[in-house]
């Protein structure tokens, strides 16, 4: 199957314009699965929760899911994209999965980064895997990369490909995702954004380098740091389903969870 990323610079607060850009970048693209960046229709650097709230949308009724569903239908593809979810008085940094038949699922970011903790509520739905036909996908968002439990839980749930919308500002994630793939034998698509946002006296520069990684840790495609780019590669899904490392070792079967208790003890914060 073919999987791809779209890397671009969303313009803050300009949902319609960003959806138009996404449509243009998707035009003519042949892929079964396409991943877009975190908060790809709105931008990232909010100055208040109210601002994020005004740009948030109900899922699936809102404009962004409707537009993405239309694009998925036209391209005959599944799309994973980051967006703000407004659910009553709750606000989530979310990712949606849509397919040719429309909306499928939402993931709410579990590990919020920096001031996201002021604008968004932490995810409250856990991690899930969705069978889209050619593969099973799991969604995680940006900073989730630093918590290896995220990718592990998705691998244990049967994910073949980690779909990873991102707005990365630190330089480590792209290399770390190689390890996430190796240690779980899953493929990953990290769709990062480019450009800078300067708002409320703050400035962020996003690091680009969106990438597709195979289940053996091979970097199949990595974008540049500053250019809008679309990357598509063939992913061999069977590689994610074979967890045998050698005749003696099985990646998931060799785990010793009875010794990992401290990993799952809830900590008060
Ligand atoms: C991030 O989680 N957007 C760094």
Coordinates of N, CA, C and O in Angstrom, one line a residue, residues 8 10 13-20 22-23 26 36-43 52 54-74 79-86 94-99 102-106:
X8 N 3.4 21.4 5.0 CA 3.1 22.8 4.5 C 3.1 23.7 5.7 O 3.3 23.3 6.9
X10 N 0.6 26.0 7.6 CA -0.8 26.6 7.7 C -0.7 28.1 8.1 O 0.3 28.4 8.8
X13 N -5.3 30.9 11.9 CA -6.6 31.5 11.9 C -7.4 31.4 10.6 O -8.5 31.9 10.5
X14 N -6.7 30.9 9.5 CA -7.3 31.0 8.2 C -7.8 29.6 7.8 O -7.2 29.0 6.9
X15 N -8.8 29.1 8.4 CA -9.2 27.7 8.1 C -9.5 27.4 6.7 O -9.0 26.5 6.1
X16 N -10.3 28.3 6.0 CA -10.7 28.1 4.6 C -9.5 28.1 3.7 O -9.4 27.3 2.8
X17 N -8.6 29.0 4.0 CA -7.4 29.1 3.1 C -6.5 27.9 3.3 O -6.0 27.3 2.3
X18 N -6.4 27.4 4.5 CA -5.6 26.2 4.8 C -6.2 24.9 4.2 O -5.5 24.1 3.6
X19 N -7.6 24.9 4.2 CA -8.2 23.7 3.6 C -8.0 23.8 2.1 O -7.9 22.7 1.4
X20 N -8.0 25.0 1.5 CA -7.8 25.1 0.1 C -6.4 24.6 -0.3 O -6.2 23.9 -1.2
X22 N -4.6 22.5 1.4 CA -4.5 21.1 1.5 C -5.1 20.4 0.3 O -4.6 19.4 -0.3
X23 N -6.2 21.0 -0.2 CA -6.9 20.4 -1.4 C -5.9 20.5 -2.6 O -5.8 19.5 -3.4
X26 N -3.1 17.9 -2.3 CA -3.7 16.6 -2.5 C -4.0 16.3 -3.9 O -4.1 15.1 -4.3
X36 N -1.7 14.5 7.5 CA -1.5 15.9 7.5 C -1.0 16.4 8.9 O -1.1 15.6 9.9
X37 N -0.4 17.6 9.0 CA 0.2 18.0 10.3 C -0.9 18.2 11.4 O -2.1 18.2 11.1
X38 N -0.3 18.4 12.6 CA -1.2 18.7 13.8 C -1.8 20.1 13.5 O -1.2 21.0 12.9
X39 N -3.0 20.3 14.0 CA -3.7 21.6 13.9 C -3.6 22.2 12.5 O -3.3 23.4 12.4
X40 N -3.8 21.4 11.5 CA -3.4 21.8 10.1 C -4.3 22.8 9.5 O -4.0 23.5 8.5
X41 N -5.5 23.0 10.1 CA -6.4 24.0 9.5 C -6.4 25.3 10.2 O -7.0 26.3 9.7
X42 N -5.8 25.4 11.3 CA -5.9 26.6 12.2 C -4.6 27.3 12.5 O -4.6 28.4 12.9
X43 N -3.5 26.5 12.5 CA -2.3 27.1 13.1 C -2.2 26.7 14.5 O -3.1 26.0 15.1
X52 N -8.5 29.6 20.8 CA -8.5 28.2 20.3 C -10.0 27.7 20.2 O -10.3 27.0 19.3
X54 N -12.6 29.5 19.6 CA -13.3 30.1 18.4 C -12.9 29.4 17.1 O -13.6 29.4 16.2
X55 N -11.7 28.9 17.1 CA -11.2 28.1 15.9 C -11.6 26.7 16.0 O -11.4 25.9 15.0
X56 N -12.1 26.2 17.1 CA -12.4 24.8 17.3 C -13.7 24.4 16.6 O -14.5 25.3 16.2
X57 N -13.8 23.2 16.3 CA -15.0 22.7 15.6 C -15.6 21.4 16.2 O -14.8 20.6 16.8
X58 N -16.9 21.2 16.1 CA -17.4 20.0 16.5 C -17.0 18.9 15.5 O -16.9 19.2 14.3
X59 N -16.8 17.7 16.0 CA -16.5 16.6 15.1 C -17.6 15.6 15.2 O -18.0 15.2 16.4
X60 N -18.2 15.1 14.1 CA -17.8 15.3 12.7 C -18.5 16.5 12.0 O -18.3 16.6 10.8
X61 N -19.4 17.2 12.7 CA -20.2 18.2 12.0 C -19.5 19.3 11.4 O -19.9 19.9 10.4
X62 N -18.3 19.7 11.9 CA -17.6 20.9 11.6 C -17.1 20.9 10.1 O -17.0 19.9 9.5
X63 N -16.7 22.1 9.7 CA -16.2 22.4 8.4 C -15.0 21.5 8.0 O -14.9 21.0 6.9
X64 N -14.0 21.4 8.9 CA -12.8 20.7 8.5 C -13.0 19.2 8.3 O -12.5 18.7 7.2
X65 N -13.8 18.5 9.1 CA -14.0 17.1 8.8 C -14.8 17.0 7.6 O -14.6 16.0 6.8
X66 N -15.8 17.9 7.3 CA -16.6 17.8 6.1 C -15.7 18.0 4.9 O -15.8 17.2 3.9
X67 N -14.8 19.0 4.9 CA -13.9 19.2 3.8 C -12.9 18.0 3.6 O -12.7 17.6 2.4
X68 N -12.4 17.5 4.7 CA -11.4 16.4 4.6 C -12.1 15.1 4.0 O -11.6 14.4 3.2
X69 N -13.4 14.9 4.5 CA -14.1 13.8 4.0 C -14.4 13.9 2.5 O -14.3 12.9 1.7
X70 N -14.7 15.1 2.0 CA -14.8 15.3 0.6 C -13.6 15.0 -0.2 O -13.6 14.3 -1.2
X71 N -12.4 15.4 0.4 CA -11.1 15.2 -0.3 C -10.8 13.7 -0.3 O -10.3 13.1 -1.3
X72 N -11.1 13.0 0.8 CA -10.9 11.6 0.9 C -11.7 10.8 -0.1 O -11.3 9.9 -0.8
X73 N -13.0 11.3 -0.3 CA -13.9 10.7 -1.3 C -13.3 10.8 -2.7 O -13.3 9.9 -3.5
X74 N -12.9 12.1 -3.0 CA -12.4 12.3 -4.3 C -11.1 11.6 -4.6 O -10.8 11.1 -5.7
X79 N -7.5 9.7 5.2 CA -6.7 10.9 5.6 C -6.7 11.0 7.2 O -7.8 10.8 7.8
X80 N -5.6 11.2 7.7 CA -5.4 11.5 9.2 C -5.0 13.0 9.3 O -4.0 13.4 8.6
X81 N -5.7 13.8 10.0 CA -5.3 15.2 10.1 C -5.5 15.8 11.5 O -6.5 15.4 12.2
X82 N -4.6 16.7 11.9 CA -4.8 17.3 13.3 C -5.7 18.5 13.2 O -5.7 19.3 12.2
X83 N -6.5 18.6 14.2 CA -7.5 19.8 14.3 C -7.9 20.0 15.7 O -7.7 19.2 16.6
X84 N -8.5 21.2 15.9 CA -9.1 21.5 17.3 C -10.5 20.9 17.3 O -11.3 21.2 16.5
X85 N -10.7 20.1 18.4 CA -12.1 19.6 18.6 C -12.8 20.3 19.7 O -12.2 20.4 20.8
X86 N -13.9 20.9 19.4 CA -14.8 21.5 20.5 C -15.9 20.6 20.8 O -16.7 20.2 19.9
X94 N -6.8 17.4 18.7 CA -7.3 16.1 18.2 C -6.7 15.8 16.8 O -6.2 16.6 16.1
X95 N -6.9 14.5 16.5 CA -6.6 14.0 15.1 C -7.8 13.3 14.7 O -8.4 12.5 15.5
X96 N -8.2 13.5 13.4 CA -9.4 12.7 12.9 C -8.9 11.8 11.8 O -7.9 12.0 11.1
X97 N -9.6 10.6 11.7 CA -9.4 9.7 10.6 C -10.7 9.7 9.7 O -11.8 9.5 10.3
X98 N -10.5 10.1 8.5 CA -11.7 10.0 7.5 C -11.3 9.2 6.4 O -10.1 9.0 6.0
X99 N -12.3 8.6 5.7 CA -12.1 7.8 4.6 C -13.0 8.1 3.5 O -13.8 9.1 3.6
X102 N -16.4 8.8 4.5 CA -16.6 9.9 5.5 C -15.8 9.7 6.8 O -14.9 8.9 6.9
X103 N -16.3 10.3 7.9 CA -15.7 10.4 9.2 C -15.6 9.0 9.8 O -16.6 8.2 9.8
X104 N -14.5 8.6 10.4 CA -14.3 7.3 11.1 C -14.0 7.5 12.6 O -14.7 6.8 13.4
X105 N -13.0 8.3 12.9 CA -12.6 8.2 14.3 C -11.8 9.5 14.7 O -11.3 10.2 13.9
X106 N -11.8 9.7 16.0 CA -11.0 10.9 16.6 C -10.1 10.4 17.7 O -10.4 9.5 18.4

